[in-house]
PDB file of C-alpha atoms in Angstrom:
ATOM      1  CA  ILE A 448      28.028 -11.670 -40.071  1.00  0.00           C
ATOM      2  CA  GLY A 449      29.280  -8.399 -38.671  1.00  0.00           C
ATOM      3  CA  VAL A 450      27.146  -5.430 -37.744  1.00  0.00           C
ATOM      4  CA  PRO A 451      29.639  -3.294 -35.796  1.00  0.00           C
ATOM      5  CA  PRO A 452      32.004  -1.025 -37.773  1.00  0.00           C
ATOM      6  CA  LEU A 453      35.358  -2.632 -38.599  1.00  0.00           C
ATOM      7  CA  ARG A 454      37.168   0.493 -37.417  1.00  0.00           C
ATOM      8  CA  ARG A 455      36.411  -0.499 -33.803  1.00  0.00           C
ATOM      9  CA  PRO A 456      37.939  -3.450 -31.905  1.00  0.00           C
ATOM     10  CA  SER A 457      34.569  -5.235 -31.855  1.00  0.00           C
ATOM     11  CA  GLY A 458      34.443  -5.080 -35.667  1.00  0.00           C
ATOM     12  CA  LEU A 459      37.787  -6.837 -35.937  1.00  0.00           C
ATOM     13  CA  ASN A 460      37.041  -9.337 -33.143  1.00  0.00           C
ATOM     14  CA  HIS A 461      33.498 -10.132 -34.319  1.00  0.00           C
ATOM     15  CA  GLY A 462      33.791  -9.613 -38.064  1.00  0.00           C
ATOM     16  CA  LEU A 463      37.135 -10.348 -39.662  1.00  0.00           C
ATOM     17  CA  MET A 464      38.611 -12.782 -37.124  1.00  0.00           C
ATOM     18  CA  PRO A 465      35.674 -15.251 -36.929  1.00  0.00           C
ATOM     19  CA  ALA A 466      35.423 -15.376 -40.725  1.00  0.00           C
ATOM     20  CA  ALA A 467      39.146 -16.097 -40.976  1.00  0.00           C
ATOM     21  CA  VAL A 468      39.041 -18.774 -38.237  1.00  0.00           C
ATOM     22  CA  THR A 469      35.926 -20.576 -39.498  1.00  0.00           C
ATOM     23  CA  GLY A 470      36.770 -20.185 -43.193  1.00  0.00           C
ATOM     24  CA  ALA A 471      33.239 -18.878 -43.771  1.00  0.00           C
ATOM     25  CA  PRO A 472      32.342 -15.852 -45.870  1.00  0.00           C
ATOM     26  CA  LEU A 473      32.080 -12.450 -44.206  1.00  0.00           C
ATOM     27  CA  ALA A 474      29.010 -10.239 -44.564  1.00  0.00           C
ATOM     28  CA  LEU A 475      29.025  -6.717 -43.196  1.00  0.00           C
ATOM     29  CA  LEU A 476      25.965  -4.624 -42.453  1.00  0.00           C
ATOM     30  CA  ASP A 477      26.439  -0.918 -41.835  1.00  0.00           C
ATOM     31  CA  ARG A 478      23.524  -0.901 -39.373  1.00  0.00           C
ATOM     32  CA  PHE A 479      21.128  -3.323 -37.746  1.00  0.00           C
ATOM     33  CA  ASP A 480      18.325  -4.184 -40.162  1.00  0.00           C
ATOM     34  CA  HIS A 481      16.465  -7.298 -38.996  1.00  0.00           C
ATOM     35  CA  SER A 482      15.138  -8.101 -42.484  1.00  0.00           C
ATOM     36  CA  ALA A 483      18.611  -7.952 -44.068  1.00  0.00           C
ATOM     37  CA  LEU A 484      20.067  -9.995 -41.220  1.00  0.00           C
ATOM     38  CA  LEU A 485      17.355 -12.667 -41.523  1.00  0.00           C
ATOM     39  CA  ARG A 486      18.032 -12.907 -45.274  1.00  0.00           C
ATOM     40  CA  LEU A 487      21.717 -13.536 -44.543  1.00  0.00           C
ATOM     41  CA  PHE A 488      20.799 -16.102 -41.861  1.00  0.00           C
ATOM     42  CA  ALA A 489      18.525 -17.897 -44.361  1.00  0.00           C
ATOM     43  CA  THR A 490      21.406 -18.565 -46.781  1.00  0.00           C
ATOM     44  CA  GLY A 491      23.023 -20.923 -44.258  1.00  0.00           C
ATOM     45  CA  ALA A 492      26.433 -19.680 -45.441  1.00  0.00           C
ATOM     46  CA  TYR A 493      27.493 -18.021 -42.181  1.00  0.00           C
ATOM     47  CA  ASP A 494      28.863 -19.724 -39.067  1.00  0.00           C
ATOM     48  CA  TYR A 495      29.156 -16.714 -36.741  1.00  0.00           C
ATOM     49  CA  TRP A 496      27.043 -13.704 -35.823  1.00  0.00           C
ATOM     50  CA  ALA A 497      27.691 -11.231 -33.014  1.00  0.00           C
ATOM     51  CA  GLY A 498      24.884  -9.006 -31.800  1.00  0.00           C
ATOM     52  CA  THR A 499      23.310  -7.298 -28.835  1.00  0.00           C
ATOM     53  CA  PRO A 500      20.476  -8.380 -26.529  1.00  0.00           C
ATOM     54  CA  MET A 501      18.166  -5.930 -28.361  1.00  0.00           C
ATOM     55  CA  MET A 502      19.030  -7.498 -31.738  1.00  0.00           C
ATOM     56  CA  ALA A 503      18.376 -11.008 -30.401  1.00  0.00           C
ATOM     57  CA  ASP A 504      15.062  -9.844 -28.948  1.00  0.00           C
ATOM     58  CA  VAL A 505      13.914  -8.339 -32.266  1.00  0.00           C
ATOM     59  CA  LEU A 506      15.029 -11.415 -34.247  1.00  0.00           C
ATOM     60  CA  SER A 507      13.193 -13.735 -31.850  1.00  0.00           C
ATOM     61  CA  ARG A 508       9.892 -11.835 -32.263  1.00  0.00           C
ATOM     62  CA  CYS A 509       9.712 -10.436 -35.817  1.00  0.00           C
ATOM     63  CA  ALA A 510       7.908 -12.116 -38.713  1.00  0.00           C
ATOM     64  CA  VAL A 511      10.002 -14.757 -40.492  1.00  0.00           C
ATOM     65  CA  ALA A 512       9.328 -16.226 -43.927  1.00  0.00           C
ATOM     66  CA  GLY A 513      10.176 -19.917 -44.251  1.00  0.00           C
ATOM     67  CA  GLU A 514      12.110 -22.102 -41.836  1.00  0.00           C
ATOM     68  CA  PRO A 515      14.126 -19.813 -39.528  1.00  0.00           C
ATOM     69  CA  ILE A 516      17.838 -20.587 -39.219  1.00  0.00           C
ATOM     70  CA  ALA A 517      20.693 -18.740 -37.528  1.00  0.00           C
ATOM     71  CA  PRO A 518      24.479 -19.150 -37.461  1.00  0.00           C
ATOM     72  CA  ARG A 519      25.548 -21.983 -35.161  1.00  0.00           C
ATOM     73  CA  LEU A 520      27.685 -19.495 -33.221  1.00  0.00           C
ATOM     74  CA  SER A 521      25.359 -16.651 -32.257  1.00  0.00           C
ATOM     75  CA  VAL A 522      27.236 -14.511 -29.754  1.00  0.00           C
ATOM     76  CA  ILE A 523      25.762 -11.672 -27.689  1.00  0.00           C
ATOM     77  CA  GLY A 524      27.678  -8.975 -25.831  1.00  0.00           C
ATOM     78  CA  GLY A 525      25.467  -8.038 -22.897  1.00  0.00           C
ATOM     79  CA  ARG A 526      23.113  -9.432 -20.283  1.00  0.00           C
ATOM     80  CA  LEU A 527      20.476 -11.686 -21.807  1.00  0.00           C
ATOM     81  CA  PRO A 528      16.967 -11.830 -20.377  1.00  0.00           C
ATOM     82  CA  PRO A 529      15.888 -15.502 -19.999  1.00  0.00           C
ATOM     83  CA  GLU A 530      12.805 -14.890 -22.153  1.00  0.00           C
ATOM     84  CA  VAL A 531      14.954 -13.698 -25.092  1.00  0.00           C
ATOM     85  CA  VAL A 532      17.246 -16.711 -24.708  1.00  0.00           C
ATOM     86  CA  ARG A 533      14.263 -19.089 -24.778  1.00  0.00           C
ATOM     87  CA  ARG A 534      12.514 -17.412 -27.729  1.00  0.00           C
ATOM     88  CA  PHE A 535      15.706 -17.249 -29.815  1.00  0.00           C
ATOM     89  CA  HIS A 536      16.486 -20.919 -29.152  1.00  0.00           C
ATOM     90  CA  ASP A 537      12.895 -21.994 -29.828  1.00  0.00           C
ATOM     91  CA  ARG A 538      12.850 -20.100 -33.119  1.00  0.00           C
ATOM     92  CA  PHE A 539      16.338 -20.791 -34.490  1.00  0.00           C
ATOM     93  CA  GLY A 540      17.425 -23.969 -32.686  1.00  0.00           C
ATOM     94  CA  VAL A 541      20.772 -22.511 -31.571  1.00  0.00           C
ATOM     95  CA  PRO A 542      21.737 -21.155 -28.140  1.00  0.00           C
ATOM     96  CA  LEU A 543      22.765 -17.558 -27.597  1.00  0.00           C
ATOM     97  CA  ARG A 544      26.302 -17.428 -26.250  1.00  0.00           C
ATOM     98  CA  GLN A 545      27.424 -14.490 -24.150  1.00  0.00           C
ATOM     99  CA  ILE A 546      30.788 -12.832 -24.548  1.00  0.00           C
ATOM    100  CA  TYR A 547      32.379 -10.291 -22.227  1.00  0.00           C
ATOM    101  CA  GLY A 548      35.166  -7.831 -22.840  1.00  0.00           C
ATOM    102  CA  THR A 549      36.133  -4.195 -22.684  1.00  0.00           C
ATOM    103  CA  THR A 550      37.668  -1.650 -25.026  1.00  0.00           C
ATOM    104  CA  GLU A 551      40.864  -1.861 -22.973  1.00  0.00           C
ATOM    105  CA  THR A 552      41.191  -5.655 -23.057  1.00  0.00           C
ATOM    106  CA  GLY A 553      39.154  -6.923 -25.984  1.00  0.00           C
ATOM    107  CA  SER A 554      37.261 -10.152 -25.315  1.00  0.00           C
ATOM    108  CA  ILE A 555      38.134 -11.815 -22.016  1.00  0.00           C
ATOM    109  CA  ALA A 556      35.389 -14.445 -21.605  1.00  0.00           C
ATOM    110  CA  VAL A 557      33.108 -16.343 -23.968  1.00  0.00           C
ATOM    111  CA  ASP A 558      30.698 -19.249 -23.692  1.00  0.00           C
ATOM    112  CA  GLY A 559      32.386 -21.331 -26.374  1.00  0.00           C
ATOM    113  CA  GLY A 560      31.594 -24.819 -25.109  1.00  0.00           C
ATOM    114  CA  PRO A 561      29.539 -27.535 -26.767  1.00  0.00           C
ATOM    115  CA  VAL A 562      25.878 -26.699 -27.420  1.00  0.00           C
ATOM    116  CA  GLU A 563      24.613 -28.811 -24.512  1.00  0.00           C
ATOM    117  CA  ALA A 564      26.913 -26.945 -22.074  1.00  0.00           C
ATOM    118  CA  VAL A 565      25.997 -23.367 -23.089  1.00  0.00           C
ATOM    119  CA  ARG A 566      24.690 -21.311 -20.173  1.00  0.00           C
ATOM    120  CA  SER A 567      23.307 -18.093 -21.622  1.00  0.00           C
ATOM    121  CA  GLU A 568      22.974 -16.548 -18.153  1.00  0.00           C
ATOM    122  CA  THR A 569      26.773 -16.385 -17.865  1.00  0.00           C
ATOM    123  CA  ALA A 570      29.389 -14.506 -19.864  1.00  0.00           C
ATOM    124  CA  GLY A 571      31.277 -17.751 -20.371  1.00  0.00           C
ATOM    125  CA  ARG A 572      34.731 -18.900 -19.376  1.00  0.00           C
ATOM    126  CA  LEU A 573      37.910 -16.860 -19.290  1.00  0.00           C
ATOM    127  CA  LEU A 574      40.050 -16.964 -22.413  1.00  0.00           C
ATOM    128  CA  PRO A 575      43.604 -18.368 -22.169  1.00  0.00           C
ATOM    129  CA  GLY A 576      46.029 -15.883 -20.612  1.00  0.00           C
ATOM    130  CA  VAL A 577      43.273 -13.951 -18.804  1.00  0.00           C
ATOM    131  CA  GLU A 578      42.928 -13.861 -15.032  1.00  0.00           C
ATOM    132  CA  VAL A 579      40.082 -12.213 -13.120  1.00  0.00           C
ATOM    133  CA  ARG A 580      39.691 -11.196  -9.507  1.00  0.00           C
ATOM    134  CA  ILE A 581      36.525  -9.852  -7.932  1.00  0.00           C
ATOM    135  CA  GLY A 582      36.382  -7.156  -5.240  1.00  0.00           C
ATOM    136  CA  ASP A 583      37.395  -3.620  -4.343  1.00  0.00           C
ATOM    137  CA  ASP A 584      41.124  -4.393  -4.538  1.00  0.00           C
ATOM    138  CA  PRO A 585      42.765  -7.143  -6.621  1.00  0.00           C
ATOM    139  CA  ARG A 586      45.290  -7.730  -3.826  1.00  0.00           C
ATOM    140  CA  ALA A 587      42.418  -8.838  -1.558  1.00  0.00           C
ATOM    141  CA  PRO A 588      39.998 -10.701  -3.862  1.00  0.00           C
ATOM    142  CA  LEU A 589      36.603 -11.788  -2.594  1.00  0.00           C
ATOM    143  CA  ARG A 590      35.749 -15.463  -2.300  1.00  0.00           C
ATOM    144  CA  GLU A 591      34.222 -17.338  -5.222  1.00  0.00           C
ATOM    145  CA  GLY A 592      30.550 -16.454  -5.656  1.00  0.00           C
ATOM    146  CA  ALA A 593      30.830 -12.954  -4.154  1.00  0.00           C
ATOM    147  CA  VAL A 594      29.676  -9.932  -6.150  1.00  0.00           C
ATOM    148  CA  GLY A 595      32.226  -7.214  -6.833  1.00  0.00           C
ATOM    149  CA  ARG A 596      34.215  -5.173  -9.315  1.00  0.00           C
ATOM    150  CA  ILE A 597      36.029  -7.114 -12.024  1.00  0.00           C
ATOM    151  CA  TRP A 598      39.807  -6.792 -12.067  1.00  0.00           C
ATOM    152  CA  VAL A 599      41.573  -8.196 -15.126  1.00  0.00           C
ATOM    153  CA  SER A 600      45.140  -9.319 -15.627  1.00  0.00           C
ATOM    154  CA  ALA A 601      45.731  -9.895 -19.300  1.00  0.00           C
ATOM    155  CA  PRO A 602      49.202  -8.584 -20.149  1.00  0.00           C
ATOM    156  CA  ASP A 603      48.955  -9.636 -23.777  1.00  0.00           C
ATOM    157  CA  PHE A 604      45.604  -7.896 -24.216  1.00  0.00           C
ATOM    158  CA  LEU A 605      45.635  -4.655 -22.188  1.00  0.00           C
ATOM    159  CA  MET A 606      45.989  -1.639 -24.467  1.00  0.00           C
ATOM    160  CA  ASP A 607      48.818   0.832 -23.991  1.00  0.00           C
ATOM    161  CA  GLY A 608      46.743   3.976 -23.538  1.00  0.00           C
ATOM    162  CA  TYR A 609      44.023   6.319 -24.701  1.00  0.00           C
ATOM    163  CA  GLY A 610      45.206   8.742 -27.299  1.00  0.00           C
ATOM    164  CA  VAL A 611      47.690   9.482 -30.004  1.00  0.00           C
ATOM    165  CA  PRO A 612      50.377   8.363 -29.601  1.00  0.00           C
ATOM    166  CA  PRO A 613      48.961   5.270 -27.858  1.00  0.00           C
ATOM    167  CA  GLY A 614      51.225   5.659 -24.813  1.00  0.00           C
ATOM    168  CA  LEU A 615      49.265   8.637 -23.487  1.00  0.00           C
ATOM    169  CA  ASP A 616      47.183   8.163 -20.342  1.00  0.00           C
ATOM    170  CA  PRO A 617      47.485   4.387 -19.871  1.00  0.00           C
ATOM    171  CA  PRO A 618      44.683   2.699 -17.941  1.00  0.00           C
ATOM    172  CA  ASP A 619      45.214   2.822 -14.171  1.00  0.00           C
ATOM    173  CA  THR A 620      46.354  -0.503 -12.765  1.00  0.00           C
ATOM    174  CA  VAL A 621      47.052  -1.911  -9.311  1.00  0.00           C
ATOM    175  CA  HIS A 622      50.024  -4.278  -9.340  1.00  0.00           C
ATOM    176  CA  GLY A 623      49.289  -5.192 -12.978  1.00  0.00           C
ATOM    177  CA  TRP A 624      45.524  -5.596 -12.485  1.00  0.00           C
ATOM    178  CA  TRP A 625      43.149  -3.275 -14.359  1.00  0.00           C
ATOM    179  CA  GLY A 626      39.840  -2.455 -12.662  1.00  0.00           C
ATOM    180  CA  THR A 627      36.932  -2.545 -15.100  1.00  0.00           C
ATOM    181  CA  PRO A 628      33.841  -0.448 -14.445  1.00  0.00           C
ATOM    182  CA  ASP A 629      31.813  -3.679 -14.345  1.00  0.00           C
ATOM    183  CA  VAL A 630      30.485  -5.772 -11.465  1.00  0.00           C
ATOM    184  CA  ARG A 631      30.189  -9.545 -11.750  1.00  0.00           C
ATOM    185  CA  VAL A 632      30.335 -12.813  -9.859  1.00  0.00           C
ATOM    186  CA  LEU A 633      33.052 -15.368 -10.589  1.00  0.00           C
ATOM    187  CA  GLU A 634      31.642 -18.898 -10.390  1.00  0.00           C
ATOM    188  CA  GLY A 635      33.548 -22.142 -10.234  1.00  0.00           C
ATOM    189  CA  ALA A 636      35.466 -23.198 -13.333  1.00  0.00           C
ATOM    190  CA  GLY A 637      36.089 -19.562 -14.248  1.00  0.00           C
ATOM    191  CA  ARG A 638      32.586 -18.609 -15.432  1.00  0.00           C
ATOM    192  CA  LEU A 639      31.616 -14.950 -15.172  1.00  0.00           C
ATOM    193  CA  VAL A 640      28.033 -14.048 -14.258  1.00  0.00           C
TER     194      VAL A 640
END
């Protein structure tokens, strides 16, 4: 089930692609409407839904008719408060999985493991082909567990530039590493927090 517009990268990554990969139908909503979304959830026909922490919060608290169900892959882009994670899981029986990415790179990490291994407080594990370093300079990364700026090396994912034609004003890089505006911690086994 896709809420974001298809004309943006998130619409393609969280609308068309999951439907094609899972073989499930695709439903598109032009805006967030919790009642319409809950009706789609209730059909049981959808395997994937991508939302925001605010959407998950509303869905975990609003009135629900009948037995509440949600897609088995409910993915959230953004920091999840523990209370929202607990309420959503208690209500729908599925964990909220975080995903992290940027406009420049697309998705770079997702918590795509088995249900019992989902850790909603992290943004998941790095996708294949993606490397991350943490710190002020990617040439001198901080040790594991330190907090710092996220630097990404994803040659197959980094966009060519901002503008038309696409080659205008490419993102600034340092030795092939692009510095995101985000701050995170890199845990063991490649999990971003």
